[in-house]
Coordinates of C-alpha atoms in Angstrom, one line a residue:
Chain A
X1 CA 11.3 137.2 114.3
X2 CA 12.7 140.5 113.0
X3 CA 14.5 139.4 109.8
X4 CA 17.1 142.1 109.7
X5 CA 18.0 141.5 113.4
X6 CA 18.4 137.8 112.6
X7 CA 20.7 138.6 109.6
X8 CA 22.7 141.0 111.8
X9 CA 23.3 138.1 114.3
X10 CA 24.3 135.7 111.6
X11 CA 26.7 138.2 109.9
X12 CA 28.3 139.2 113.2
X13 CA 28.7 135.5 114.2
X14 CA 30.3 134.7 110.8
X15 CA 32.8 137.5 111.3
X16 CA 33.6 136.2 114.9
X17 CA 33.8 132.6 113.7
X18 CA 36.2 133.6 110.9
X19 CA 38.5 135.5 113.3
X20 CA 38.6 133.0 116.2
X21 CA 37.1 129.8 114.9
X22 CA 33.7 128.4 115.9
X23 CA 34.9 126.6 119.0
X24 CA 36.5 129.6 120.5
X25 CA 33.4 131.9 120.2
X26 CA 30.7 131.7 122.9
X27 CA 27.1 133.0 122.8
X28 CA 28.3 135.5 125.4
X29 CA 31.0 136.8 123.0
X30 CA 28.4 137.1 120.3
X31 CA 26.0 139.0 122.5
X32 CA 28.8 141.3 123.7
X33 CA 29.8 142.0 120.1
X34 CA 26.2 142.8 119.2
X35 CA 25.9 144.9 122.4
X36 CA 22.9 143.0 123.7
X37 CA 22.4 140.7 126.7
X38 CA 23.1 137.0 126.3
X39 CA 19.5 136.3 127.5
X40 CA 18.2 138.6 124.8
X41 CA 20.2 136.8 122.1
X42 CA 18.3 133.7 122.9
X43 CA 15.1 135.4 121.9
X44 CA 16.4 135.4 118.4
X45 CA 18.4 132.2 118.1
X46 CA 18.4 129.0 120.0
X47 CA 22.1 127.9 119.8
X48 CA 25.5 128.5 118.3
X49 CA 24.9 125.3 116.2
X50 CA 21.8 126.9 114.7
X51 CA 23.9 129.9 113.6
X52 CA 26.7 127.7 112.1
X53 CA 24.2 125.7 110.2
X54 CA 22.5 128.9 108.8
X55 CA 25.8 130.2 107.7
X56 CA 27.2 127.0 106.1
X57 CA 24.0 126.0 104.4
X58 CA 23.4 129.5 103.0
X59 CA 26.8 129.6 101.3
X60 CA 26.4 126.0 100.0
X61 CA 23.0 126.8 98.6
X62 CA 24.3 129.9 96.8
X63 CA 26.8 127.7 95.0
X64 CA 24.1 125.1 94.2
X65 CA 21.7 127.7 92.9
X66 CA 24.3 129.1 90.6
X67 CA 25.7 125.9 89.1
X68 CA 22.1 124.8 88.4
X69 CA 21.6 127.8 86.2
X70 CA 24.4 127.2 83.8
X71 CA 23.4 124.2 81.9
X72 CA 22.0 125.6 78.6
X73 CA 22.8 123.2 75.8
X74 CA 24.1 125.9 73.5
X75 CA 26.9 127.2 75.7
X76 CA 30.4 126.0 75.1
X77 CA 32.3 124.2 77.9
X78 CA 34.6 127.2 78.1
X79 CA 31.6 129.6 78.7
X80 CA 30.2 127.3 81.4
X81 CA 33.5 127.0 83.3
X82 CA 34.1 130.8 83.0
X83 CA 30.6 131.3 84.6
X84 CA 31.6 129.0 87.4
X85 CA 34.9 130.8 88.0
X86 CA 33.2 134.2 88.0
X87 CA 30.6 133.0 90.4
X88 CA 33.3 131.8 92.9
X89 CA 34.9 135.2 92.6
X90 CA 31.6 137.0 93.2
X91 CA 30.6 134.9 96.2
X92 CA 34.1 135.3 97.6
X93 CA 33.8 139.1 97.5
X94 CA 30.1 139.2 98.7
X95 CA 30.2 136.6 101.4
X96 CA 33.9 136.4 102.5
X97 CA 33.2 135.8 106.2
X98 CA 30.6 133.2 105.7
X99 CA 32.7 131.4 103.1
X100 CA 35.6 131.3 105.4
X101 CA 33.3 130.0 108.2
X102 CA 32.0 127.3 105.9
X103 CA 35.4 126.1 104.9
X104 CA 36.9 126.2 108.4
X105 CA 34.0 125.1 110.6
X106 CA 31.6 122.9 108.6
X107 CA 33.3 120.0 110.5
X108 CA 31.6 121.3 113.6
X109 CA 28.1 120.8 112.2
X110 CA 26.0 118.2 114.0
X111 CA 25.0 115.1 112.2
X112 CA 21.9 116.2 110.3
X113 CA 23.3 119.5 109.1
X114 CA 26.7 118.0 108.3
X115 CA 24.8 115.5 106.1
X116 CA 22.9 118.3 104.3
X117 CA 26.2 120.2 103.7
X118 CA 28.0 117.1 102.4
X119 CA 25.1 116.4 100.1
X120 CA 25.2 120.0 98.7
X121 CA 29.0 119.9 98.3
X122 CA 28.9 116.5 96.6
X123 CA 26.1 117.5 94.3
X124 CA 28.1 120.6 93.3
X125 CA 31.1 118.6 92.5
X126 CA 29.0 116.2 90.5
X127 CA 27.6 119.0 88.4
X128 CA 31.0 120.3 87.8
X129 CA 32.2 116.9 86.9
X130 CA 29.3 116.5 84.5
X131 CA 30.2 119.7 82.7
X132 CA 33.7 118.5 82.3
X133 CA 32.6 115.1 81.1
X134 CA 30.3 116.6 78.5
X135 CA 33.1 118.9 77.4
X136 CA 35.5 116.0 77.0
X137 CA 33.0 114.1 74.9
X138 CA 32.5 117.1 72.7
X139 CA 36.2 117.5 72.3
X140 CA 36.2 120.8 74.0
X141 CA 38.4 119.7 76.9
X142 CA 41.9 118.3 76.6
X143 CA 42.5 114.6 77.3
X144 CA 43.5 114.9 81.0
X145 CA 42.1 113.0 83.9
X146 CA 38.8 114.8 85.0
X147 CA 39.4 114.2 88.7
X148 CA 42.6 116.2 88.5
X149 CA 40.7 119.1 86.9
X150 CA 38.0 118.9 89.6
X151 CA 40.5 118.9 92.4
X152 CA 42.8 121.6 90.9
X153 CA 40.0 124.0 90.1
X154 CA 38.1 123.6 93.3
X155 CA 41.3 123.8 95.4
X156 CA 41.9 127.2 93.9
X157 CA 38.3 128.5 93.8
X158 CA 37.4 127.4 97.3
X159 CA 40.4 129.1 98.9
X160 CA 40.2 132.4 97.0
X161 CA 39.0 134.1 100.2
X162 CA 42.3 133.2 101.9
X163 CA 44.4 134.8 99.4
X164 CA 42.1 137.7 98.7
X165 CA 42.8 139.2 102.1
X166 CA 46.5 139.1 101.7
X167 CA 48.5 142.2 101.0
X168 CA 49.7 140.8 97.7
X169 CA 46.1 140.5 96.4
X170 CA 45.3 142.0 93.1
X171 CA 42.4 144.1 91.9
X172 CA 39.1 142.5 91.3
X173 CA 39.1 143.3 87.6
X174 CA 42.5 141.6 87.2
X175 CA 41.2 138.6 89.1
X176 CA 38.1 138.4 86.9
X177 CA 40.2 138.7 83.7
X178 CA 43.2 136.5 84.6
X179 CA 41.9 133.8 86.8
X180 CA 39.8 132.1 84.1
X181 CA 42.7 132.5 81.7
X182 CA 45.1 130.8 84.2
X183 CA 42.8 127.9 85.0
X184 CA 41.4 127.4 81.5
X185 CA 44.3 128.2 79.1
X186 CA 47.3 127.5 81.3
X187 CA 50.3 129.8 81.6
X188 CA 53.0 128.5 79.3
X189 CA 53.2 130.7 76.1
Chain B
X1 CA 69.0 110.0 122.1
X2 CA 68.1 107.0 120.0
X3 CA 67.5 108.4 116.6
X4 CA 65.1 105.8 115.3
X5 CA 63.0 106.0 118.5
X6 CA 62.9 109.8 118.1
X7 CA 61.7 109.4 114.5
X8 CA 59.1 106.9 115.6
X9 CA 57.7 109.3 118.1
X10 CA 57.6 112.1 115.5
X11 CA 55.9 109.9 112.9
X12 CA 53.3 108.5 115.4
X13 CA 52.6 112.1 116.6
X14 CA 52.2 113.3 113.0
X15 CA 49.6 110.6 112.4
X16 CA 47.7 111.4 115.6
X17 CA 47.8 115.2 114.9
X18 CA 46.5 114.6 111.4
X19 CA 43.6 112.4 112.6
X20 CA 42.5 114.5 115.6
X21 CA 44.2 117.9 115.4
X22 CA 47.2 119.0 117.5
X23 CA 45.0 120.5 120.3
X24 CA 43.0 117.3 120.8
X25 CA 46.1 115.1 121.2
X26 CA 47.8 114.8 124.6
X27 CA 51.3 113.5 125.5
X28 CA 49.4 110.7 127.3
X29 CA 47.6 109.8 124.0
X30 CA 50.9 109.7 122.2
X31 CA 52.5 107.5 124.9
X32 CA 49.6 105.2 124.8
X33 CA 49.8 104.9 121.0
X34 CA 53.5 104.2 121.3
X35 CA 52.8 101.7 124.0
X36 CA 55.1 103.3 126.5
X37 CA 54.6 105.2 129.8
X38 CA 54.1 109.0 129.6
X39 CA 57.1 109.5 131.9
X40 CA 59.2 107.4 129.5
X41 CA 58.1 109.6 126.6
X42 CA 59.6 112.6 128.3
X43 CA 63.0 110.9 128.2
X44 CA 62.9 111.4 124.5
X45 CA 61.0 114.6 124.0
X46 CA 60.4 117.6 126.2
X47 CA 57.0 118.8 124.9
X48 CA 54.2 118.4 122.4
X49 CA 55.3 121.8 121.0
X50 CA 58.8 120.4 120.3
X51 CA 57.2 117.6 118.3
X52 CA 55.0 120.0 116.3
X53 CA 58.0 122.2 115.5
X54 CA 60.1 119.2 114.4
X55 CA 57.3 118.1 112.0
X56 CA 56.4 121.5 110.5
X57 CA 60.0 122.6 110.1
X58 CA 61.1 119.3 108.6
X59 CA 58.4 119.5 105.8
X60 CA 59.0 123.2 105.2
X61 CA 62.8 122.6 104.9
X62 CA 62.2 119.8 102.4
X63 CA 60.4 122.2 100.2
X64 CA 63.1 124.9 100.6
X65 CA 65.8 122.4 99.9
X66 CA 64.1 121.3 96.7
X67 CA 63.3 124.7 95.2
X68 CA 66.8 125.8 95.8
X69 CA 68.1 123.0 93.6
X70 CA 66.2 124.0 90.5
X71 CA 67.7 127.3 89.3
X72 CA 70.1 126.2 86.5
X73 CA 70.1 129.0 83.9
X74 CA 69.7 126.6 81.0
X75 CA 66.4 125.1 82.0
X76 CA 63.2 126.5 80.6
X77 CA 60.5 127.9 82.8
X78 CA 58.3 124.9 81.9
X79 CA 61.0 122.5 83.1
X80 CA 61.4 124.4 86.3
X81 CA 57.7 124.5 87.0
X82 CA 57.3 120.8 86.2
X83 CA 60.1 120.0 88.7
X84 CA 58.2 122.0 91.4
X85 CA 55.0 120.2 90.7
X86 CA 56.6 116.7 90.7
X87 CA 58.3 117.6 94.0
X88 CA 55.0 118.5 95.6
X89 CA 53.5 115.2 94.4
X90 CA 56.6 113.3 95.8
X91 CA 56.5 115.0 99.2
X92 CA 52.7 114.5 99.4
X93 CA 53.2 110.8 98.9
X94 CA 56.2 110.4 101.1
X95 CA 55.2 112.7 104.0
X96 CA 51.4 112.7 103.9
X97 CA 50.8 112.9 107.7
X98 CA 53.5 115.5 108.3
X99 CA 52.3 117.6 105.4
X100 CA 48.7 117.5 106.7
X101 CA 50.0 118.4 110.2
X102 CA 52.0 121.4 108.8
X103 CA 48.9 122.7 106.9
X104 CA 46.4 122.2 109.8
X105 CA 48.5 122.9 112.8
X106 CA 51.3 125.4 112.0
X107 CA 49.1 128.1 113.6
X108 CA 49.7 126.4 117.0
X109 CA 53.5 126.9 116.8
X110 CA 54.9 129.2 119.5
X111 CA 56.3 132.5 118.4
X112 CA 59.9 131.6 117.5
X113 CA 59.0 128.5 115.6
X114 CA 56.1 130.2 113.9
X115 CA 58.4 132.9 112.7
X116 CA 60.8 130.3 111.3
X117 CA 58.0 128.5 109.5
X118 CA 56.6 131.8 108.1
X119 CA 60.1 132.7 106.9
X120 CA 60.5 129.4 105.1
X121 CA 57.1 129.6 103.5
X122 CA 57.6 133.2 102.4
X123 CA 61.0 132.4 101.0
X124 CA 59.5 129.5 99.0
X125 CA 56.8 131.7 97.6
X126 CA 59.5 134.3 96.7
X127 CA 61.6 131.7 94.8
X128 CA 58.5 130.5 93.0
X129 CA 57.5 134.1 92.1
X130 CA 61.1 134.7 90.8
X131 CA 60.9 131.7 88.5
X132 CA 57.6 133.0 87.1
X133 CA 59.0 136.5 86.8
X134 CA 62.0 135.4 84.9
X135 CA 59.8 133.2 82.7
X136 CA 57.6 136.2 81.9
X137 CA 60.6 138.3 81.0
X138 CA 61.9 135.6 78.7
X139 CA 58.4 135.4 77.1
X140 CA 58.0 131.8 78.3
X141 CA 55.0 132.6 80.5
X142 CA 51.7 134.2 79.3
X143 CA 50.9 137.7 80.1
X144 CA 48.7 137.0 83.2
X145 CA 49.1 138.4 86.7
X146 CA 51.9 136.5 88.5
X147 CA 50.2 136.6 91.9
X148 CA 47.2 134.8 90.4
X149 CA 49.5 132.1 89.2
X150 CA 51.3 131.8 92.5
X151 CA 48.0 131.5 94.4
X152 CA 46.4 129.1 92.0
X153 CA 49.4 126.7 91.8
X154 CA 50.1 126.7 95.5
X155 CA 46.4 126.3 96.4
X156 CA 46.3 123.1 94.4
X157 CA 49.8 121.8 95.3
X158 CA 49.6 122.5 99.0
X159 CA 46.2 120.6 99.3
X160 CA 47.1 117.6 97.2
X161 CA 47.2 115.5 100.3
X162 CA 43.5 116.3 101.1
X163 CA 42.4 115.0 97.8
X164 CA 44.8 112.1 97.6
X165 CA 43.1 110.2 100.4
X166 CA 39.7 110.5 98.8
X167 CA 38.1 107.6 97.1
X168 CA 38.0 109.4 93.8
X169 CA 41.8 109.7 93.8
X170 CA 43.7 108.7 90.8
X171 CA 46.8 106.6 90.3
X172 CA 50.2 108.3 91.0
X173 CA 51.3 107.9 87.4
X174 CA 48.2 109.7 86.1
X175 CA 48.8 112.5 88.7
X176 CA 52.4 112.8 87.6
X177 CA 51.4 112.9 84.0
X178 CA 48.3 115.1 84.1
X179 CA 48.7 117.5 87.0
X180 CA 51.6 119.4 85.2
X181 CA 49.6 119.5 82.0
X182 CA 46.5 120.8 83.8
X183 CA 48.3 123.6 85.6
X184 CA 50.8 124.6 82.8
X185 CA 48.9 124.1 79.6
X186 CA 45.3 124.5 80.7
X187 CA 42.4 122.3 79.9
X188 CA 40.6 123.9 76.9
X189 CA 41.4 122.2 73.7

């Protein structure tokens, strides 16, 4: 299969899914957007479900890949958490449509793919939790409940894409500078 | 109309909408859950849309009511923000189904009600922003971009209900103690 054609189909689908939701988009809509015949689309891809799985698992694997690279013993917990936050910002900017699609439509994955996604998401949360736990043991994290930190950070980081498209959004440089401060150091002076 | 019967219909609908999503629930499903005939349900309520509007606007008005009570000049910014956080926890516990329904299904409101909801939500964000702005002017808030704080806090507070039903959830007392600390003072020691 032509790889760039395949990527174009995936990217266009991600955009359509983000705009209308997975259930509201048909293969016919997708073919129309790509300006090809529906029959021709099936030469490249077997089903809408295959496209959804490709999108969701690609994003989830990006996150997994990144968090698995930030475990050097010498870094401080602060440095590790900053790297995680910057990675969420970077993926949000680079893969906005696919990220939105993952968040909104992963529930529509069929059993096997849903299981793969859940596994990747849980493994990510576990790595994040392990970094916090190690930080707490080293005295680099305050004595607050770790599950509250996991939830609070991920609630913010996973929905960055929602906010980023709003008119009140800030410049990328300010986001990269102030989001880690806000999450790590708090806001009360 | 019998007020407690009306409330029972709303509460049951909120639970069904939360479990299955607004679009997947019919008036017939609701009647069946209430153990009454569909025709009899229409004696109490005219449409599914009326129920959705009642749920969403009730929750939004709860938030509006609360944030409008916390503007005494003498309180510190920290006290005001703590009150906002505790209020989100309290509403999350008391109105879990309705809150989930508001977050998931407000998009299905028809024009006029959607406008009312958007107005309440924007007014809430504006009050929150005004508290932060005043805090920054008084030097009680660190010099970070206010929109990042608005987003980060509300992303966490508005999705508390999602996390609260997970098996990893913590006790209410720990949430009330550690969520304000995490958001206001940060986690790096």
